[in-house]
Amino acid sequence: MAALTFLGIESSCDDSAAAVVRLGENGAPELLSSVVEGQAVLHAAFGGVVPEIAARAHAERLDDCVERALTEAGLSLAEVDGIAVTSGPGLIGGVLSGVMIAKGLSAGSGKPLWGVNHLAGHALTPRLTEGLAFPYLLLLVSGGHCQFLIVDGVDRFRRLGGTIDDAPGEAFDKAAKLLGLAQPGGPVVEAEAAQGDARRFAFPRPLLDRPGCDLSFSGLKTALLRARDALVVQKGGITVQDRRDLCAGFQAAVADVLAEKTRRALAVHLAERPAEPALAVAGGVAANKAIRAMLETVCAESGARFVAPPLRLCTDNAAMIAWAGIEQHRAGLMPGTDLIARPRWPLDGRAVPMIGSGKKGAKA
Ligand code: KG4
Ligand code: ZN
């Protein structure tokens, strides 16, 4: 088999990214470079990602990301075999910035161009990092997404369930905001929670009383708001320890809900009798140690392998897009410069659309 080298481009939310990935002659993937230019500073004053600011920043920075990715890989554009770009779902202005740059590079260099679903990029990452065989169960938990998918093939995904309102990362971010903590909220809330008592405040465990794998997190944020306000009424404010205990209770509730729904999704996966049952996680929330430990326990209980790619490949990056392009090419899926930017693009076209919208727009 000849080696395959792809340039990937990602710009669906607030990270401008480019990367070069090679599939060696021996079938082993190699990450040659991965450049991610975050935009947190640009959006900090607004309490969330501002789509217009994000789109402009992508348009300004992607050229530089591509150049750096090629330089770090020690290659020129002429030496890559193909280009892959996120063509949705995401904030449309950002996706458009990436697609336009990719089309320009493809037209200028004559290299074929593949459009990649951002979620497919996350979903296929465990194959880049661990060589995981199909089928496997994927839990995608980020600031914009939360879903369970059975990954059957490069372009075959079955959705078992997902959030009906907020994504867990979004809930962590909102919780941090309610407690006057910095953004992104996840790591800060986790650090506070580590010093708190999770049993002091009673948080609900939304949707556990209903069958299936759908999840809900917006009620936890409301519960946090109520508990905070009750403390303010009682004693005029909240202490450092109150805040830690609130964070601990909130995080324990998120972890419990994810654990129970993962148990159910794994039961579906196991009933299909895969040769090597596995749960892979993707998305920024997978960085949370308490949540990760819960998921590892659930996997151990049911004899499934637990796979967590390194964090820099779990959060948004372009290596996963380059890799998905290689996978598509290898599977015989054809490139095309007629690809369009799509704000909404569910991986499982047969699944019932979810209500609600996350920080990245409508839920895919
Ligand atoms: O995957 P990601 O980098 O971007 C999105 O696609 O959203 O995920 C970012 C999200 C943020 O909401 C952030 O608060 C959350 O992941 N996050 C965490 C932790 N680290 C990041 N949530 C909980 N615990 C963490 N340690
Ligand atoms: Zn993502």
PDB file of C-alpha atoms and ligand atoms in Angstrom, residues 15 118 122 141-144 169-170 172-173 184-187 190 283-285 287-288 291 314-316 359-360, ligand 1:
ATOM      1  CA  ASP A  15     -10.326  26.959  17.166  1.00  0.00           C
ATOM      2  CA  HIS A 118     -16.735  17.553  12.272  1.00  0.00           C
ATOM      3  CA  HIS A 122     -14.213  13.169  16.608  1.00  0.00           C
ATOM      4  CA  VAL A 141     -19.108  15.061  25.305  1.00  0.00           C
ATOM      5  CA  SER A 142     -18.057  18.608  24.515  1.00  0.00           C
ATOM      6  CA  GLY A 143     -19.216  22.184  24.901  1.00  0.00           C
ATOM      7  CA  GLY A 144     -21.540  21.870  21.924  1.00  0.00           C
ATOM      8  CA  GLY A 169     -19.506  21.274  28.700  1.00  0.00           C
ATOM      9  CA  GLU A 170     -22.044  24.037  28.179  1.00  0.00           C
ATOM     10  CA  PHE A 172     -20.137  23.331  33.228  1.00  0.00           C
ATOM     11  CA  ASP A 173     -19.542  26.702  31.557  1.00  0.00           C
ATOM     12  CA  PRO A 184     -14.083  27.758  30.115  1.00  0.00           C
ATOM     13  CA  GLY A 185     -15.910  26.520  33.184  1.00  0.00           C
ATOM     14  CA  GLY A 186     -15.115  22.802  33.099  1.00  0.00           C
ATOM     15  CA  PRO A 187     -11.560  22.783  34.463  1.00  0.00           C
ATOM     16  CA  GLU A 190     -13.537  20.467  38.496  1.00  0.00           C
ATOM     17  CA  GLY A 283     -14.751  16.084  23.451  1.00  0.00           C
ATOM     18  CA  GLY A 284     -13.373  18.433  26.077  1.00  0.00           C
ATOM     19  CA  VAL A 285     -15.469  17.085  28.960  1.00  0.00           C
ATOM     20  CA  ALA A 287     -10.742  15.695  30.385  1.00  0.00           C
ATOM     21  CA  ASN A 288     -12.730  15.629  33.632  1.00  0.00           C
ATOM     22  CA  ILE A 291     -16.249  11.709  34.831  1.00  0.00           C
ATOM     23  CA  CYS A 314     -10.106  14.811  22.087  1.00  0.00           C
ATOM     24  CA  THR A 315     -10.760  18.549  21.836  1.00  0.00           C
ATOM     25  CA  ASP A 316     -11.174  20.365  18.511  1.00  0.00           C
ATOM     26  CA  LYS A 359     -23.160  27.024  21.911  1.00  0.00           C
ATOM     27  CA  LYS A 360     -22.306  25.794  18.418  1.00  0.00           C
TER      28      LYS A 360
HETATM   29  O1  KG4 B   1     -14.312  19.666  22.767  1.00  0.00           O
HETATM   30  P1  KG4 B   1     -14.107  21.076  23.238  1.00  0.00           P
HETATM   31  O2  KG4 B   1     -12.710  21.605  23.339  1.00  0.00           O
HETATM   32  O3  KG4 B   1     -14.867  22.108  22.342  1.00  0.00           O
HETATM   33  C1  KG4 B   1     -16.156  21.920  21.927  1.00  0.00           C
HETATM   34  O4  KG4 B   1     -16.315  21.278  20.876  1.00  0.00           O
HETATM   35  O5  KG4 B   1     -17.043  22.373  22.652  1.00  0.00           O
HETATM   36  O6  KG4 B   1     -14.828  21.148  24.650  1.00  0.00           O
HETATM   37  C2  KG4 B   1     -14.853  22.329  25.407  1.00  0.00           C
HETATM   38  C3  KG4 B   1     -15.783  22.106  26.571  1.00  0.00           C
HETATM   39  C4  KG4 B   1     -16.005  23.358  27.379  1.00  0.00           C
HETATM   40  O7  KG4 B   1     -17.385  23.523  27.591  1.00  0.00           O
HETATM   41  C5  KG4 B   1     -15.261  23.068  28.682  1.00  0.00           C
HETATM   42  O8  KG4 B   1     -15.817  23.701  29.810  1.00  0.00           O
HETATM   43  C6  KG4 B   1     -15.367  21.579  28.768  1.00  0.00           C
HETATM   44  O9  KG4 B   1     -15.237  21.113  27.446  1.00  0.00           O
HETATM   45  N1  KG4 B   1     -14.302  21.032  29.607  1.00  0.00           N
HETATM   46  C7  KG4 B   1     -14.517  20.386  30.763  1.00  0.00           C
HETATM   47  C8  KG4 B   1     -13.239  20.122  31.313  1.00  0.00           C
HETATM   48  N2  KG4 B   1     -12.292  20.591  30.448  1.00  0.00           N
HETATM   49  C9  KG4 B   1     -12.964  21.155  29.397  1.00  0.00           C
HETATM   50  N3  KG4 B   1     -15.649  20.055  31.385  1.00  0.00           N
HETATM   51  C10 KG4 B   1     -15.548  19.414  32.555  1.00  0.00           C
HETATM   52  N4  KG4 B   1     -14.375  19.137  33.169  1.00  0.00           N
HETATM   53  C11 KG4 B   1     -13.199  19.476  32.581  1.00  0.00           C
HETATM   54  N5  KG4 B   1     -12.046  19.193  33.183  1.00  0.00           N
END
